[in-house]
Amino acid sequence: MVYCRSWLSVALGTLVLLLSACVIPGDEGGAAGTISKVNAALNSGDCTSAITEIEPLYNSSGSTDQVRRLRASAHGCRTGIGFYEKIEALASADLATFGPWREITLLFPSTAADGKAESSFYATDALQSWLKKGVVVFNP
């Protein structure tokens, strides 16, 4: 009887261990797997894949501050804003002749179909939801 209980507890323990290591097909690690995929996509400059991966997690109950920052990064990537490139362009811009507004519009070129304006709103939305806990952010 003692051996039976011992064997049964080992079998149940092994079963629990095996089941806890299982991953839902297509999930590949859950939130951690998604975060890893988004980081890899951002590091390779694949903004579209990063957005595609992060959106379902951002819109789920598993959304964390890290997920919000990654969503902002993914949409920021899509807008094509390179911080240091823009600073360098502003430093060499002719602000006296045309004023700052012309130079700023030249720094952020966009068309109606490229989605850059939309991504800038989504990035701002993600950052605001990260900074203001419990506040509903208006998303036009």
Tab-separated table of C-alpha atoms in Angstrom:
chain	number	residue	atom	x	y	z
A	1	MET	CA	0.000	0.000	0.000
A	2	VAL	CA	2.847	2.410	0.780
A	3	TYR	CA	4.474	1.679	-2.576
A	4	CYS	CA	1.183	2.284	-4.366
A	5	ARG	CA	0.735	5.710	-2.765
A	6	SER	CA	4.340	6.616	-3.476
A	7	TRP	CA	4.052	5.513	-7.089
A	8	LEU	CA	0.750	7.365	-7.480
A	9	SER	CA	2.151	10.592	-6.031
A	10	VAL	CA	5.187	10.363	-8.343
A	11	ALA	CA	2.904	9.775	-11.332
A	12	LEU	CA	0.622	12.674	-10.415
A	13	GLY	CA	3.599	14.942	-9.734
A	14	THR	CA	5.094	14.054	-13.113
A	15	LEU	CA	1.760	14.666	-14.841
A	16	VAL	CA	1.392	18.074	-13.181
A	17	LEU	CA	4.957	18.981	-14.151
A	18	LEU	CA	4.399	17.932	-17.762
A	19	LEU	CA	1.117	19.796	-18.034
A	20	SER	CA	2.588	22.948	-16.538
A	21	ALA	CA	5.288	22.917	-19.213
A	22	CYS	CA	2.766	22.708	-22.039
A	23	VAL	CA	2.099	25.711	-24.207
A	24	ILE	CA	-1.091	26.427	-26.082
A	25	PRO	CA	-0.425	25.848	-29.802
A	26	GLY	CA	0.300	29.136	-31.517
A	27	ASP	CA	0.917	30.866	-28.193
A	28	GLU	CA	4.653	30.073	-27.918
A	29	GLY	CA	5.220	31.257	-24.398
A	30	GLY	CA	2.194	33.463	-23.825
A	31	ALA	CA	2.903	37.080	-22.991
A	32	ALA	CA	6.635	36.445	-22.599
A	33	GLY	CA	6.769	34.866	-26.057
A	34	THR	CA	4.864	37.776	-27.576
A	35	ILE	CA	7.150	40.303	-25.896
A	36	SER	CA	10.172	38.424	-27.207
A	37	LYS	CA	8.744	38.418	-30.748
A	38	VAL	CA	7.953	42.137	-30.579
A	39	ASN	CA	11.453	42.959	-29.346
A	40	ALA	CA	12.977	40.870	-32.145
A	41	ALA	CA	10.788	42.603	-34.727
A	42	LEU	CA	11.699	46.044	-33.380
A	43	ASN	CA	15.403	45.198	-33.360
A	44	SER	CA	15.211	44.170	-37.010
A	45	GLY	CA	13.116	47.233	-37.973
A	46	ASP	CA	10.022	45.172	-38.831
A	47	CYS	CA	7.462	47.628	-37.457
A	48	THR	CA	4.427	45.940	-39.039
A	49	SER	CA	5.169	42.575	-37.400
A	50	ALA	CA	5.785	44.283	-34.062
A	51	ILE	CA	2.391	46.007	-34.260
A	52	THR	CA	0.642	42.813	-35.354
A	53	GLU	CA	2.127	40.906	-32.408
A	54	ILE	CA	1.601	43.514	-29.673
A	55	GLU	CA	-1.964	44.665	-30.425
A	56	PRO	CA	-3.786	41.523	-29.152
A	57	LEU	CA	-1.745	41.531	-25.942
A	58	TYR	CA	-2.255	45.289	-25.454
A	59	ASN	CA	-6.025	44.865	-25.833
A	60	SER	CA	-6.166	41.948	-23.386
A	61	SER	CA	-6.367	41.752	-19.620
A	62	GLY	CA	-2.657	40.828	-19.641
A	63	SER	CA	-1.611	44.321	-20.658
A	64	THR	CA	1.184	45.625	-18.435
A	65	ASP	CA	3.347	48.726	-18.456
A	66	GLN	CA	5.938	46.814	-20.463
A	67	VAL	CA	3.302	45.915	-23.058
A	68	ARG	CA	2.175	49.548	-23.222
A	69	ARG	CA	5.743	50.735	-23.777
A	70	LEU	CA	6.261	48.097	-26.466
A	71	ARG	CA	3.067	49.181	-28.227
A	72	ALA	CA	4.291	52.770	-28.167
A	73	SER	CA	7.663	51.614	-29.510
A	74	ALA	CA	6.062	49.566	-32.278
A	75	HIS	CA	3.887	52.452	-33.429
A	76	GLY	CA	6.773	54.878	-32.984
A	77	CYS	CA	8.814	52.609	-35.242
A	78	ARG	CA	6.086	52.807	-37.883
A	79	THR	CA	6.137	56.599	-37.803
A	80	GLY	CA	9.807	56.518	-38.755
A	81	ILE	CA	10.920	58.902	-36.055
A	82	GLY	CA	14.607	58.611	-35.269
A	83	PHE	CA	15.238	60.884	-32.298
A	84	TYR	CA	18.869	61.730	-33.010
A	85	GLU	CA	18.242	62.132	-36.735
A	86	LYS	CA	15.490	64.661	-36.022
A	87	ILE	CA	17.628	66.568	-33.528
A	88	GLU	CA	20.435	66.766	-36.086
A	89	ALA	CA	18.014	67.948	-38.780
A	90	LEU	CA	16.612	70.631	-36.466
A	91	ALA	CA	20.108	71.800	-35.597
A	92	SER	CA	20.934	72.307	-39.274
A	93	ALA	CA	17.510	73.710	-40.264
A	94	ASP	CA	17.043	77.292	-41.471
A	95	LEU	CA	14.583	78.414	-38.809
A	96	ALA	CA	15.142	82.132	-39.405
A	97	THR	CA	14.025	82.198	-43.046
A	98	PHE	CA	10.977	79.950	-43.047
A	99	GLY	CA	10.181	79.613	-39.366
A	100	PRO	CA	9.987	76.424	-37.334
A	101	TRP	CA	6.657	75.160	-38.705
A	102	ARG	CA	7.904	74.610	-42.254
A	103	GLU	CA	10.951	72.778	-40.964
A	104	ILE	CA	8.879	70.615	-38.641
A	105	THR	CA	6.570	69.565	-41.486
A	106	LEU	CA	9.633	68.647	-43.538
A	107	LEU	CA	10.961	66.561	-40.654
A	108	PHE	CA	7.819	64.431	-40.442
A	109	PRO	CA	6.705	63.676	-44.000
A	110	SER	CA	3.593	61.540	-44.359
A	111	THR	CA	0.905	60.530	-46.822
A	112	ALA	CA	-2.692	59.557	-46.168
A	113	ALA	CA	-1.959	55.893	-46.882
A	114	ASP	CA	1.250	55.309	-44.896
A	115	GLY	CA	-0.448	55.145	-41.461
A	116	LYS	CA	2.156	57.323	-39.759
A	117	ALA	CA	-0.370	59.780	-38.339
A	118	GLU	CA	-2.540	56.931	-37.047
A	119	SER	CA	0.475	55.262	-35.433
A	120	SER	CA	1.474	58.497	-33.738
A	121	PHE	CA	-1.970	58.634	-32.097
A	122	TYR	CA	-1.747	54.973	-31.026
A	123	ALA	CA	1.733	55.482	-29.585
A	124	THR	CA	0.504	58.515	-27.632
A	125	ASP	CA	-2.503	56.509	-26.438
A	126	ALA	CA	-0.271	53.701	-25.168
A	127	LEU	CA	2.042	56.120	-23.363
A	128	GLN	CA	-0.846	57.985	-21.746
A	129	SER	CA	-2.396	54.741	-20.508
A	130	TRP	CA	0.981	53.815	-19.039
A	131	LEU	CA	1.431	57.121	-17.231
A	132	LYS	CA	-2.126	57.629	-15.941
A	133	LYS	CA	-3.293	54.493	-14.160
A	134	GLY	CA	-7.029	53.917	-14.200
A	135	VAL	CA	-7.777	56.784	-16.550
A	136	VAL	CA	-9.732	56.089	-19.703
A	137	VAL	CA	-7.881	57.575	-22.658
A	138	PHE	CA	-9.978	58.974	-25.490
A	139	ASN	CA	-8.993	57.299	-28.739
A	140	PRO	CA	-10.407	59.239	-31.728
